[in-house]
Each structure stands twice: as structure tokens, then as C-alpha cells.
XYZ file of C-alpha atoms in Angstrom:
548
model
C 94.185 89.063 123.312
C 95.584 89.747 126.715
C 95.438 92.521 129.279
C 98.486 94.766 128.737
C 98.841 97.801 131.011
C 95.119 97.561 131.841
C 94.203 97.600 128.130
C 93.049 94.555 126.156
C 95.363 94.182 123.158
C 96.002 91.490 120.510
C 99.071 89.360 121.225
C 101.445 89.684 118.287
C 102.429 86.482 116.567
C 99.467 84.424 117.792
C 97.269 84.649 114.690
C 96.142 81.277 113.303
C 93.883 80.270 110.385
C 90.837 78.216 111.343
C 88.845 75.953 109.023
C 85.141 76.049 109.877
C 81.667 75.192 108.693
C 80.021 78.560 107.813
C 77.061 77.642 110.040
C 79.235 77.350 113.159
C 77.723 79.033 116.227
C 79.508 80.893 119.021
C 79.959 77.813 121.219
C 81.381 75.744 118.381
C 83.728 78.506 117.286
C 84.850 79.054 120.879
C 85.628 75.360 121.330
C 87.549 75.025 118.042
C 89.452 78.282 118.537
C 90.634 77.346 122.022
C 91.615 73.847 120.853
C 93.636 75.137 117.909
C 95.393 77.798 119.952
C 96.331 75.366 122.714
C 97.378 72.686 120.205
C 99.914 74.999 118.589
C 100.967 77.084 121.586
C 102.198 75.030 124.502
C 102.864 78.216 126.489
C 99.165 79.179 126.717
C 97.441 79.164 130.090
C 94.815 76.501 130.745
C 91.966 78.998 130.711
C 89.023 79.292 130.809
C 88.849 81.526 127.723
C 86.264 83.927 126.340
C 85.588 84.379 122.606
C 85.530 88.115 121.787
C 85.090 90.501 118.884
C 87.925 92.899 117.877
C 86.302 95.570 120.077
C 86.613 93.119 123.049
C 82.863 92.507 123.440
C 81.976 88.840 123.980
C 80.764 86.817 120.995
C 77.205 85.856 121.915
C 74.859 87.604 119.491
C 75.328 89.262 116.116
C 76.363 92.823 117.113
C 73.458 95.231 117.231
C 70.855 92.432 117.147
C 69.377 89.760 119.396
C 70.239 87.004 116.908
C 72.563 84.320 118.300
C 75.988 84.372 116.632
C 76.311 82.391 113.416
C 79.433 82.699 111.262
C 77.542 82.921 107.980
C 75.153 85.591 109.285
C 77.999 87.524 110.914
C 79.848 87.583 107.563
C 76.712 88.896 105.861
C 76.171 91.605 108.462
C 79.709 93.031 108.335
C 79.963 92.697 104.548
C 83.380 91.075 104.505
C 84.733 87.864 103.006
C 85.565 84.978 105.326
C 89.314 85.561 105.052
C 88.821 89.122 106.304
C 87.167 88.043 109.554
C 89.247 88.007 112.737
C 88.024 87.016 116.182
C 89.988 86.600 119.379
C 90.133 84.563 122.575
C 91.308 85.892 125.920
C 91.578 84.610 129.467
C 88.315 84.994 131.363
C 90.222 86.600 134.231
C 91.581 89.272 131.846
C 88.138 89.768 130.337
C 86.436 90.200 133.718
C 89.071 92.681 134.871
C 88.833 94.658 131.639
C 85.035 94.767 131.906
C 85.180 95.998 135.496
C 87.513 98.829 134.494
C 85.102 100.244 131.923
C 81.401 101.003 132.236
C 81.049 102.254 128.681
C 78.938 100.345 126.211
C 81.006 99.096 123.302
C 79.614 98.360 119.854
C 81.036 96.906 116.638
C 81.263 98.893 113.441
C 83.250 98.297 110.281
C 86.262 100.536 109.904
C 87.248 102.607 106.953
C 90.791 102.268 105.660
C 91.945 105.397 107.440
C 90.884 103.937 110.794
C 92.773 100.650 110.511
C 95.714 100.203 112.832
C 98.275 97.481 113.443
C 95.877 95.567 115.660
C 93.964 94.686 112.486
C 96.997 93.427 110.587
C 98.965 91.302 113.000
C 101.905 89.589 111.295
C 102.849 85.988 111.986
C 105.943 85.773 114.131
C 107.718 82.465 113.447
C 109.689 82.545 116.678
C 106.420 81.918 118.525
C 105.764 78.862 116.312
C 102.132 79.843 116.105
C 101.294 79.148 112.454
C 101.019 75.479 111.521
C 101.885 74.093 108.127
C 98.521 72.897 106.943
C 97.761 70.621 104.015
C 93.998 70.922 104.428
C 92.160 71.494 101.164
C 89.396 74.058 100.752
C 85.989 72.624 99.880
C 82.662 74.143 98.999
C 81.258 73.559 102.503
C 84.189 74.794 104.533
C 85.950 78.098 104.643
C 89.249 79.251 106.082
C 89.595 82.307 108.316
C 92.839 84.202 107.941
C 94.202 87.260 109.642
C 92.176 90.271 108.466
C 92.991 92.042 105.239
C 92.730 95.808 104.887
C 90.388 96.703 102.024
C 89.348 100.043 100.642
C 85.592 100.147 101.039
C 82.751 102.505 101.845
C 80.516 102.215 104.872
C 77.898 100.402 102.761
C 80.396 97.648 101.945
C 80.965 98.553 98.300
C 84.522 98.981 97.140
C 85.357 102.505 96.066
C 87.418 102.711 92.897
C 86.900 106.394 92.213
C 88.077 108.132 95.373
C 91.388 106.886 96.721
C 94.064 109.021 98.378
C 96.958 109.787 96.055
C 99.426 109.280 98.876
C 98.975 107.134 101.947
C 99.898 107.915 105.498
C 102.893 105.609 106.164
C 101.717 105.138 109.741
C 98.576 103.401 108.492
C 100.359 100.674 106.544
C 100.792 97.201 107.949
C 104.328 96.552 109.117
C 105.758 93.040 108.964
C 108.879 92.981 111.055
C 108.918 89.420 112.301
C 108.825 87.287 109.167
C 110.883 87.196 105.982
C 109.737 86.624 102.427
C 111.672 83.345 102.359
C 109.878 82.086 105.485
C 106.469 83.030 104.092
C 107.153 81.377 100.728
C 108.554 78.278 102.399
C 105.270 77.939 104.261
C 103.299 78.278 101.007
C 105.570 75.739 99.307
C 104.473 73.049 101.771
C 101.441 72.554 99.525
C 103.645 71.286 96.657
C 103.382 67.535 96.043
C 106.875 66.377 95.068
C 105.543 62.987 93.985
C 103.730 64.429 90.950
C 104.932 66.647 88.098
C 103.548 69.101 85.562
C 105.600 68.915 82.362
C 106.820 71.802 80.202
C 108.573 71.454 76.834
C 110.234 74.792 76.147
C 112.135 76.311 73.244
C 114.227 79.323 74.177
C 113.244 80.971 70.907
C 109.618 81.151 72.137
C 109.449 80.659 75.884
C 106.027 82.303 76.184
C 104.318 79.930 73.740
C 105.649 76.835 75.511
C 104.739 78.252 78.904
C 101.137 78.975 77.876
C 100.751 75.449 76.476
C 102.048 73.999 79.718
C 99.874 76.102 82.009
C 96.754 75.403 79.949
C 97.300 71.669 79.762
C 94.478 69.800 81.485
C 97.009 67.820 83.522
C 98.725 70.947 84.860
C 98.495 71.410 88.614
C 100.224 74.254 90.454
C 100.719 71.948 93.437
C 102.862 69.536 91.400
C 106.582 69.894 90.801
C 107.511 71.554 87.505
C 109.475 69.309 85.117
C 111.041 71.489 82.407
C 112.794 70.280 79.274
C 114.483 72.775 76.983
C 114.613 71.980 73.246
C 117.292 73.281 70.883
C 116.396 75.005 67.627
C 116.511 71.696 65.733
C 113.882 70.257 68.050
C 116.046 67.731 69.868
C 115.980 67.471 73.639
C 118.876 69.179 75.348
C 121.056 67.151 77.621
C 120.275 67.387 81.290
C 117.432 66.235 83.511
C 115.524 68.824 85.459
C 116.477 68.571 89.105
C 115.832 72.271 89.644
C 118.148 74.115 87.267
C 116.026 74.074 84.088
C 112.975 75.041 86.167
C 114.814 78.044 87.591
C 115.948 79.218 84.158
C 112.481 78.692 82.683
C 110.825 80.754 85.423
C 113.453 83.481 85.058
C 112.862 83.708 81.306
C 109.088 83.535 81.804
C 109.030 86.533 84.164
C 111.141 88.474 81.651
C 108.757 87.669 78.770
C 105.711 88.455 80.914
C 106.841 92.056 81.342
C 106.443 92.722 77.604
C 102.928 91.272 77.278
C 100.232 93.722 76.087
C 98.241 93.320 79.306
C 100.745 95.711 80.919
C 101.497 99.373 80.228
C 103.637 102.024 81.826
C 107.354 102.448 82.518
C 109.425 99.230 82.239
C 110.088 99.239 85.972
C 106.570 100.210 87.069
C 104.001 98.458 84.893
C 100.276 98.342 85.588
C 97.408 96.297 84.131
C 95.332 97.638 81.245
C 92.208 96.379 79.519
C 92.951 94.343 76.371
C 90.047 92.625 74.620
C 92.210 89.974 72.936
C 93.906 89.137 76.226
C 90.515 88.812 77.919
C 89.389 86.291 75.313
C 92.530 84.248 75.978
C 92.182 84.705 79.765
C 95.744 86.032 79.900
C 95.174 88.077 83.063
C 94.367 84.968 85.061
C 97.267 83.171 83.378
C 99.706 85.970 84.236
C 98.652 85.998 87.897
C 98.999 82.235 88.138
C 102.431 82.287 86.458
C 103.682 84.818 88.991
C 102.354 82.899 92.002
C 103.733 79.591 90.699
C 107.136 81.112 89.932
C 107.554 82.599 93.401
C 106.297 79.601 95.383
C 108.243 77.086 93.257
C 111.536 78.847 93.977
C 111.754 81.104 90.942
C 111.938 84.907 90.746
C 109.155 87.414 91.161
C 108.220 89.715 88.276
C 110.011 92.754 89.726
C 108.263 95.127 87.330
C 104.723 95.692 88.652
C 103.783 99.189 89.831
C 104.035 99.470 93.590
C 100.736 101.333 93.670
C 99.013 98.509 91.777
C 100.500 96.012 94.229
C 99.251 98.139 97.141
C 95.775 98.119 95.627
C 95.844 94.341 95.099
C 97.058 93.787 98.660
C 94.312 96.024 100.064
C 96.719 98.742 101.166
C 95.807 102.453 100.999
C 97.681 104.901 98.855
C 97.797 105.463 95.135
C 99.756 107.271 92.426
C 98.813 106.678 88.790
C 100.791 106.711 85.561
C 99.207 108.257 82.463
C 100.679 107.263 79.103
C 98.111 109.082 76.954
C 99.587 112.490 76.039
C 96.211 114.165 75.462
C 94.905 113.062 78.855
C 98.158 114.122 80.471
C 97.846 117.615 79.014
C 94.230 117.892 80.180
C 95.109 116.923 83.738
C 98.027 119.353 83.717
C 95.677 122.169 82.707
C 93.408 121.334 85.640
C 96.334 121.250 88.076
C 97.662 124.579 86.772
C 94.355 126.425 87.169
C 95.139 129.390 89.447
C 91.643 130.737 90.105
C 88.159 129.355 90.640
C 86.949 130.843 87.329
C 89.816 129.339 85.332
C 89.289 125.965 87.053
C 85.589 125.983 86.166
C 86.418 126.854 82.558
C 88.993 124.101 82.166
C 86.683 121.529 83.784
C 83.973 122.490 81.310
C 86.493 122.227 78.463
C 87.325 118.651 79.427
C 83.868 117.715 80.672
C 83.478 114.759 78.281
C 86.695 113.187 79.526
C 85.782 113.778 83.164
C 82.211 112.531 82.762
C 83.529 109.222 81.431
C 85.322 108.749 84.739
C 82.373 110.064 86.778
C 84.352 112.929 88.266
C 82.918 115.970 86.469
C 81.509 118.209 89.188
C 80.680 121.715 90.306
C 83.600 123.137 92.251
C 83.403 125.910 94.824
C 87.122 126.357 95.508
C 90.311 126.129 93.469
C 91.713 123.558 95.896
C 89.168 121.023 94.600
C 91.255 120.632 91.450
C 93.498 118.167 93.283
C 90.516 115.986 94.184
C 89.261 115.983 90.589
C 92.685 114.952 89.265
C 93.060 112.282 91.954
C 89.647 110.827 91.147
C 90.381 110.716 87.427
C 93.824 109.135 87.908
C 92.335 106.463 90.123
C 89.635 105.682 87.578
C 92.175 105.711 84.728
C 94.446 103.141 86.357
C 92.125 101.150 88.622
C 88.459 101.866 87.903
C 88.389 101.240 84.150
C 90.604 98.177 84.581
C 88.783 96.777 87.602
C 87.555 93.606 85.873
C 90.990 92.603 84.569
C 92.655 93.394 87.893
C 90.180 91.097 89.626
C 90.902 88.336 87.108
C 94.633 88.854 87.644
C 94.040 88.505 91.383
C 92.203 85.213 90.766
C 95.361 83.847 89.192
C 97.558 85.372 91.882
C 95.504 83.456 94.465
C 97.097 80.196 93.275
C 98.934 78.379 96.062
C 97.437 80.984 98.473
C 100.005 83.574 97.388
C 97.411 86.379 97.311
C 96.328 85.530 100.873
C 99.948 85.746 102.012
C 100.463 89.020 100.135
C 97.442 90.575 101.835
C 98.590 89.380 105.267
C 102.227 90.440 104.826
C 102.234 93.243 102.227
C 105.449 94.917 103.350
C 107.249 91.557 103.129
C 105.928 90.240 99.803
C 105.198 93.457 97.871
C 108.930 93.990 97.102
C 108.928 90.563 95.417
C 106.570 91.960 92.763
C 108.043 95.455 92.437
C 111.215 96.816 90.908
C 114.202 97.341 93.141
C 117.366 99.288 92.431
C 119.371 96.823 94.490
C 121.786 94.826 92.335
C 124.073 91.920 93.010
C 127.471 92.870 94.405
C 130.743 91.007 94.180
C 130.949 90.815 97.975
C 127.441 89.362 98.191
C 128.184 86.682 95.580
C 131.561 85.805 97.110
C 129.955 85.331 100.542
C 127.080 83.328 99.070
C 129.243 80.726 97.289
C 131.061 78.554 99.795
C 134.348 77.055 98.523
C 134.956 73.305 98.855
C 138.717 73.170 99.463
C 141.124 70.269 99.788
C 142.766 69.589 103.189
C 145.071 72.341 104.431
C 148.744 71.751 103.653
C 148.146 69.726 100.492
C 149.547 70.765 97.093
C 146.001 70.809 95.733
C 144.921 73.274 98.438
C 147.618 75.728 97.280
C 146.369 75.763 93.673
C 142.756 75.977 94.833
C 143.573 78.976 97.014
C 145.124 80.684 93.997
C 141.987 79.953 91.926
C 139.855 81.291 94.762
C 141.742 84.606 94.664
C 141.205 84.688 90.877
C 137.484 84.059 91.509
C 137.243 87.012 93.911
C 138.949 89.318 91.394
C 136.744 88.017 88.592
C 133.627 88.866 90.605
C 134.860 92.442 91.021
C 135.551 92.663 87.270
C 132.010 91.446 86.566
C 130.608 94.076 88.939
C 132.569 96.757 87.088
C 130.693 95.910 83.860
C 133.193 93.593 82.219
C 132.295 91.340 79.264
C 130.232 89.225 81.689
C 127.981 90.911 84.272
C 127.307 89.515 87.735
C 123.723 88.761 86.663
C 124.974 86.760 83.658
C 127.420 84.884 85.850
C 124.689 84.139 88.390
C 122.407 82.962 85.566
C 125.159 80.671 84.252
C 125.541 79.017 87.645
C 121.977 78.906 88.965
C 119.545 79.650 86.118
C 118.532 82.801 88.035
C 119.594 86.419 87.569
C 119.592 87.076 91.297
C 118.652 85.354 94.532
C 114.995 84.286 94.407
C 112.515 85.352 97.117
C 112.438 81.797 98.499
C 116.226 81.734 98.954
C 118.803 79.423 97.406
C 118.392 75.663 97.845
C 120.800 73.929 97.857
C 123.317 76.434 99.131
C 125.619 77.669 96.316
C 129.216 76.483 96.347
C 132.509 76.654 94.424
C 134.476 73.539 93.453
C 137.733 73.142 91.506
C 138.934 70.879 88.702
C 142.176 70.207 86.826
C 140.223 68.347 84.116
C 138.959 71.480 82.377
C 140.278 74.884 81.384
C 136.772 76.394 81.255
C 134.159 76.921 83.980
C 131.458 74.319 84.487
C 128.151 74.855 86.269
C 125.581 72.547 87.779
C 122.465 74.680 87.997
C 120.578 72.031 89.967
C 123.244 72.037 92.670
C 123.952 75.799 92.340
C 127.609 74.903 91.904
C 130.367 76.363 89.743
C 133.542 74.422 89.054
C 136.559 76.645 88.452
C 139.564 75.685 86.313
C 142.966 75.606 88.009
C 145.088 77.894 85.830
C 148.461 79.589 86.295
C 147.624 83.239 85.606
C 144.645 85.516 86.200
C 144.706 86.754 82.612
C 144.107 83.233 81.292
C 141.577 82.487 84.053
C 139.531 85.591 83.188
C 139.681 84.993 79.427
C 138.527 81.391 79.806
C 135.775 82.337 82.260
C 134.445 85.011 79.888
C 134.595 82.717 76.861
C 133.010 79.752 78.608
C 130.109 81.710 80.086
C 129.373 83.728 76.934
C 129.245 80.548 74.850
C 127.005 78.504 77.119
C 123.463 79.920 77.050
C 121.716 76.574 77.486
C 121.718 73.448 79.562
C 123.686 71.347 77.122
C 127.308 71.708 76.090
C 127.879 74.523 73.617
C 131.450 74.970 72.469
C 133.622 75.018 75.592
C 131.462 76.390 78.379
C 129.641 73.538 80.123
C 126.421 73.748 82.012
C 124.023 71.087 83.199
C 120.756 71.033 85.081
């Protein structure tokens, strides 16, 4: 923190994780905090510094007691997990000046969700180079403190799954304006050990089965590179070694298959988790969360189908709007909402008392306006409360590679990775993304390549206008992905040219498409369509060629 306009405020972009022994006292925490901050911020003043709570009182005792500060005891007193704790350092000169300007006694209390402001959810700002890339492993005796996470909890520390606002105040949501999804994922990907691999043998006729076998294998490690081999229907290994392309296609197909699993319900573009006894026995909720985290951090796509409200709940953000697929329940809730008088509301609540009692929201009402609260409580229970155990297990899987931690710290940045978006690829976007590798200017070859490049631009527009091949299918042919992944494209996509073929060729590992040099656009388009439509795999199928 620093003194800004005579008010002590957190400095944006200076949040750092700190690995500590839970029994660390105030002096030890002060020493380690100052050392870490000065190690990673060469622009910091020499000090001296004071260790302070979020309310700017000095860290000496446990607030409200005479007990000397101890991290473990402080965690117990405030009822939060270690990764929800945030403490600050400030210059002693700022602290003394701030103290002299105020004679009011300040005390610490835990905030409800509606009281949280941006000071509690400071985003990492990469331009300040404040967040190191750490390879430190968590152990049972050490814990890691992250920037605080907003959670929906009562004053007694218990999470409330029955009463959640249907709509959140946008001003209360954390805003991440200084970091991109690609930067965040790149930081998470530092944990990947490229010297070890986890192997997957996949048949396109049953991607899910092969994926489950691979993830459950005792040798699987999310921190190892993924080595994917696709098998044809006859069981032989397809040509091509995985240098990135097969992995990208596998993760793309996996996210598509995951959407149809029975652990999800709701509209195709806004799915939420539901209790399924068979899936619990197979631990599929944990598996699904891990698959999503691994896909995103390893350069694949996000699911793009999870309900935004479910994502908000997982990330600890306020706000909720449920989906009800049961027609009978939907009719009952509609009757409650349509009650126009207190007497009619009381009658309809009594009519559906069994349903409401199951959710713990059957009550005596004294005004007709209370109908909205009853419906909100039931919707929250229906989507979150009754599925709480499976959501928590899903979160356990999502915590792989620290993705859940990053999601909670930067919800506005990473939530879109999990949710549906109406944004589609455009021909202009693809044309700008793929850089052409042209022969020297003035050469005969350059002239034919320029002609092919104009054909390529027209072909992209035809694909965008829903031709035989869509832009997503073209992108999949070249990269193994339907669209740009959250982590960005590596290596950068490019266009090359060849007189040795009359059909397109793609190297999905290099994100490269090789265009044929043909005389007319009509022939170019026909050969592009035929080659792409007849090359679904990584081998050579008919005339379209594709390798990983």
C-alpha cells in the first residue's frame, strides 16, 4: 500500500504469492514479505516497511485479541483459506503520516460479498513485472498465499447456498484490465515439464474412452507434455508424430465430447452441473474439471459451453440466474411469480409446500413482494445447493495446474474461456493471422504466389459465407483447433506455396497451410474444398494432406 491523496490504498499490480510455514509470526512474515517485494520490484524504496492488515492497522496481534500474530491462528480466526488471505506492506513514513491524520480506532472484520471492492481483488499487471514465474511445489507443511478471492459466505464463515442474489451489481465484480488470458495461461504453463510425457492412444470413433484411459493411467501427470497418437479404424497408428498438432486436435475433440456428458444439463450453450450417481462412482466430475484445466493450460481450447452463472459461482463472484429444465417445477415457480395478492401467494406456496420444503425455502410471507425471494432461493438451491458436492469435486479437478486459483484471481479474464461466446472467426481475422512466406519480389515465383494469395483471400470470404467448407473447418484442417485457443497460437500461423501439389497441405504442428499454385480461382476453390473435406485425420486420406 501507499499513501495516495492522504488515503492509504493498495498499489495495483504489486500483488505477489508468498510461500510460508503456517506457524510464521508477524516478524517472520514481515521479513519474508519485504524480501520478496524488493527482490521482484527494483523500483521499491529501501524502507523501512510496516506489515499491515487490509484495514491498514499494523500486524502485531490477532485482531480483537492480545494474542501475538500467527498465520495459522489468524486463518482460523477469520475463517478463510490460506489463498484468500491478503496482507500488505507500506513505507513506515506513509504509515506514520496516515496514523497521524486519523484518530479513529480501526478494527478488522470479515466482509460480506456486497461489501467487497476492487481493493480486495487486485489484478496482476504484467507491465510492472511483479509476479514471478515460480516452480515451487506445494507440500503438506507449506502453504501459498495468493491475492484474495471473493467468496459468498455468511458472517459465521459458512457458505450460503440458499440465498444468493439473482442478479449482481456490476460495480461489485472484479475487473481485470491489465492482463490477458494468454498472459495468465502462459504463466500457468511454466509448470509443464517438457522433458516428460503423458501418452494418449486415441481413436476418433471414441475419443472419450481413450481420453478417460489416458487421464486415469497411473503414469499420467498434468505437468508433463501430452503425447497423442491417433489410431485409424483398423487399429494401425496414423502417420505423424505429435509435435503439437495431434494434441490440439485431441483437446478440441475432447472439449466437444465433454459437453454431451450426463454430468451436464441445460441449454447447449449454457450447461450447468447436475448430480449423477453413476458419474460420482466413476469420479467423472473431478475428471471433467481436470480435463478442462489441462486443455487450457496445454494450449488447447476451453469448453465454451459452461453456464456463466455457474462459472461466477465457481470463481467466487456474486450474481446468479438459474436454468430449470423440469417442466413441473417451472410451472410451479411461474405460479408463484404470477401471484398478484398476498392471499393468492400464500395459497400457491401451500400448494407447492412439499417442493419448497425440500429446498428449505417454504416460509410464511407477509407481503406479495416476497415471492421473488422465494423463487430466487429455490432456483439457487435447484442449480447450486442440491449439486454442491459435485460442484466441489469439479472444482477439485479444475484446480489442476493452479487454473482454479487463476480463475478466482482474474475472473473477468478467464471466465470467457469457459463460457459460450457468439464471436466467430472472420475472414479478415484469419487472413491477418496467417502470414504469407513469399519469394523475393520481382521473381516469376513471386507473381504466381501473389495470385494464389488473392485466391486465398477470396476463399476465406467464401468460407465465411457458409460455403462447402466453413472457416472453423478450415482452421481445424490447418491447426487442429476450431478457433484460436485462449493461450494464443504457437508457432505463429503462416501460408506457404507449392507447385508440387494441386491440393492444400497442412502441418498442424507448425500451424502452416501450403497452397497449390493454380491458374484459375474456380479450380483453386474446388481443389481446396475437396482436399479439406477428404482429410479428417493426421494421415493422408485421398488427396488432402495433413500432418502433425
